XYZ file of C-alpha atoms in Angstrom:
127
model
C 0.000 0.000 0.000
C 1.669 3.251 -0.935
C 1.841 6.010 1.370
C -0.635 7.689 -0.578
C -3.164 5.064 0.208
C -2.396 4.550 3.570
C -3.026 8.408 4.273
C -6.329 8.193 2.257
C -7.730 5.281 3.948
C -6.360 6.720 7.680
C -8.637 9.909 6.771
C -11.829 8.096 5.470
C -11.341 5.900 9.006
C -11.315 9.053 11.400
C -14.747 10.735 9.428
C -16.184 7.055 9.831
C -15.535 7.168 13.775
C -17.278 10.502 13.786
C -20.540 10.203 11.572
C -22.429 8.328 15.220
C -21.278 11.499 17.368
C -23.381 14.042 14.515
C -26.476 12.877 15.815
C -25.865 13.836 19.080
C -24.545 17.004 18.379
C -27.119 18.106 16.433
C -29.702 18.012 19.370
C -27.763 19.289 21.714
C -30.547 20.173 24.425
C -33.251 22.832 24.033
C -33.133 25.499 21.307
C -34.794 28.583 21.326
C -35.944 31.347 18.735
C -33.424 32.768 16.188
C -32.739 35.850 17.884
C -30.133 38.301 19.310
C -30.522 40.070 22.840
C -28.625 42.319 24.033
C -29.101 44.204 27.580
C -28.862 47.670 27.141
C -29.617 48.879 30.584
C -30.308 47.028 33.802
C -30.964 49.549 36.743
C -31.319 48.659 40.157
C -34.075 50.243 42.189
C -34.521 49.235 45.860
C -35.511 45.536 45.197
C -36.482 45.818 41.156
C -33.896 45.887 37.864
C -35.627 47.810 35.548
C -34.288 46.757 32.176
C -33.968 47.749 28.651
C -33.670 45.505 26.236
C -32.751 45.016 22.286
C -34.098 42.491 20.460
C -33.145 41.405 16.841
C -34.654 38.760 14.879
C -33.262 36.555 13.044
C -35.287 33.983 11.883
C -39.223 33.937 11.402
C -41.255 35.931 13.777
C -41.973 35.370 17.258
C -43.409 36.879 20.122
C -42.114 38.083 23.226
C -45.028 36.595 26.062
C -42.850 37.212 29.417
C -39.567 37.349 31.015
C -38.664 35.909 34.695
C -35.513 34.697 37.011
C -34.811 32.549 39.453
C -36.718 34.393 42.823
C -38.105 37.543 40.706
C -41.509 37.924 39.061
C -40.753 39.658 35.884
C -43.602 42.525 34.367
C -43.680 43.307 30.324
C -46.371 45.796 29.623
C -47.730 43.950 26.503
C -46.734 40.677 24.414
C -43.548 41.933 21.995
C -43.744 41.117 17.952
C -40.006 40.842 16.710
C -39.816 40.073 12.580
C -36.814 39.357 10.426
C -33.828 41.682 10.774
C -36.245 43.563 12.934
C -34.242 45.712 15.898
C -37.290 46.203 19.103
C -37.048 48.023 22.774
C -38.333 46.198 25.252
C -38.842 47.593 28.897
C -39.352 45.051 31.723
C -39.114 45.161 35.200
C -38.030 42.372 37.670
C -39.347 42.628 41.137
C -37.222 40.846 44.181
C -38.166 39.329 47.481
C -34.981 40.722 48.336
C -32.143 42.359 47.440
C -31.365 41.538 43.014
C -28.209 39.395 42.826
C -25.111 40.818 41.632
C -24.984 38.767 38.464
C -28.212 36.748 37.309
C -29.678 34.893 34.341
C -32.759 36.384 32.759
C -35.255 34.477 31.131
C -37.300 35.452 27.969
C -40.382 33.434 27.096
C -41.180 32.822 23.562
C -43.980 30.700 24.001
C -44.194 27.954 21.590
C -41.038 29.507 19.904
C -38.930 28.315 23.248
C -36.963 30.271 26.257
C -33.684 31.913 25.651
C -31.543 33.309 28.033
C -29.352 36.108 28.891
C -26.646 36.863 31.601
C -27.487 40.293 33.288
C -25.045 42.326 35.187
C -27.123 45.498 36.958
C -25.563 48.489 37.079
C -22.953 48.585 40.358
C -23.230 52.058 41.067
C -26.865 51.907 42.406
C -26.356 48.949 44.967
């Protein structure tokens, strides 16, 4: 076998070994919507974060129905609409039992479309 060969058939063996592991990584958990959130404000008030939000779509369109976080009920004024390539403010505000944590994840509700989630750092210079 020439060394030609031997390389050839030493390649086709490693993408063999990996075609079962594609599966798997194709379903990796969950999924949410196609979209992009970024936290453009997140101000702490006594025990609330009010935030401000920017969401971008990126896929079909979906609605925004809620966001929460672990020991906070979360308040939207109205259900959200975010299109294709579509940039929309949204204002929500968490309320506490106590004091917010320092560094929490926030959950946005999608309904049918899934959850995503975002880190959120408040602001340090109002605790």
């Amino acid at each position: 076998m020439s060394h030609h060969s031997r390389f050839l058939l030493s390649a086709f063996a490693v993408v063999w070994m990996c075609i079962p592991a594609l599966p798997a990584m194709a379903h990796d958990g969950p999924h949410g919507p196609d979209i992009l959130i970024e936290v453009e404000r997140a101000t702490v008030s006594d025990k609330q974060v009010d935030l401000r939000l920017t969401l971008t779509g990126l896929g079909g369109p979906v609605v925004l129905h809620g966001v929460h976080a672990s020991g906070a009920s979360g308040h939207l004024r109205t259900p959200v609409s975010i299109s294709f390539a579509e940039d929309v403010g949204v204002d929500a505000v968490l309320s506490f039992a106590s004091d917010p944590p320092e560094v929490f994840t926030l959950m946005l509700d999608f309904g049918t479309a899934g959850i995503s989630e975002i880190t959120v750092i408040p602001d340090d210079e109002l605790h």
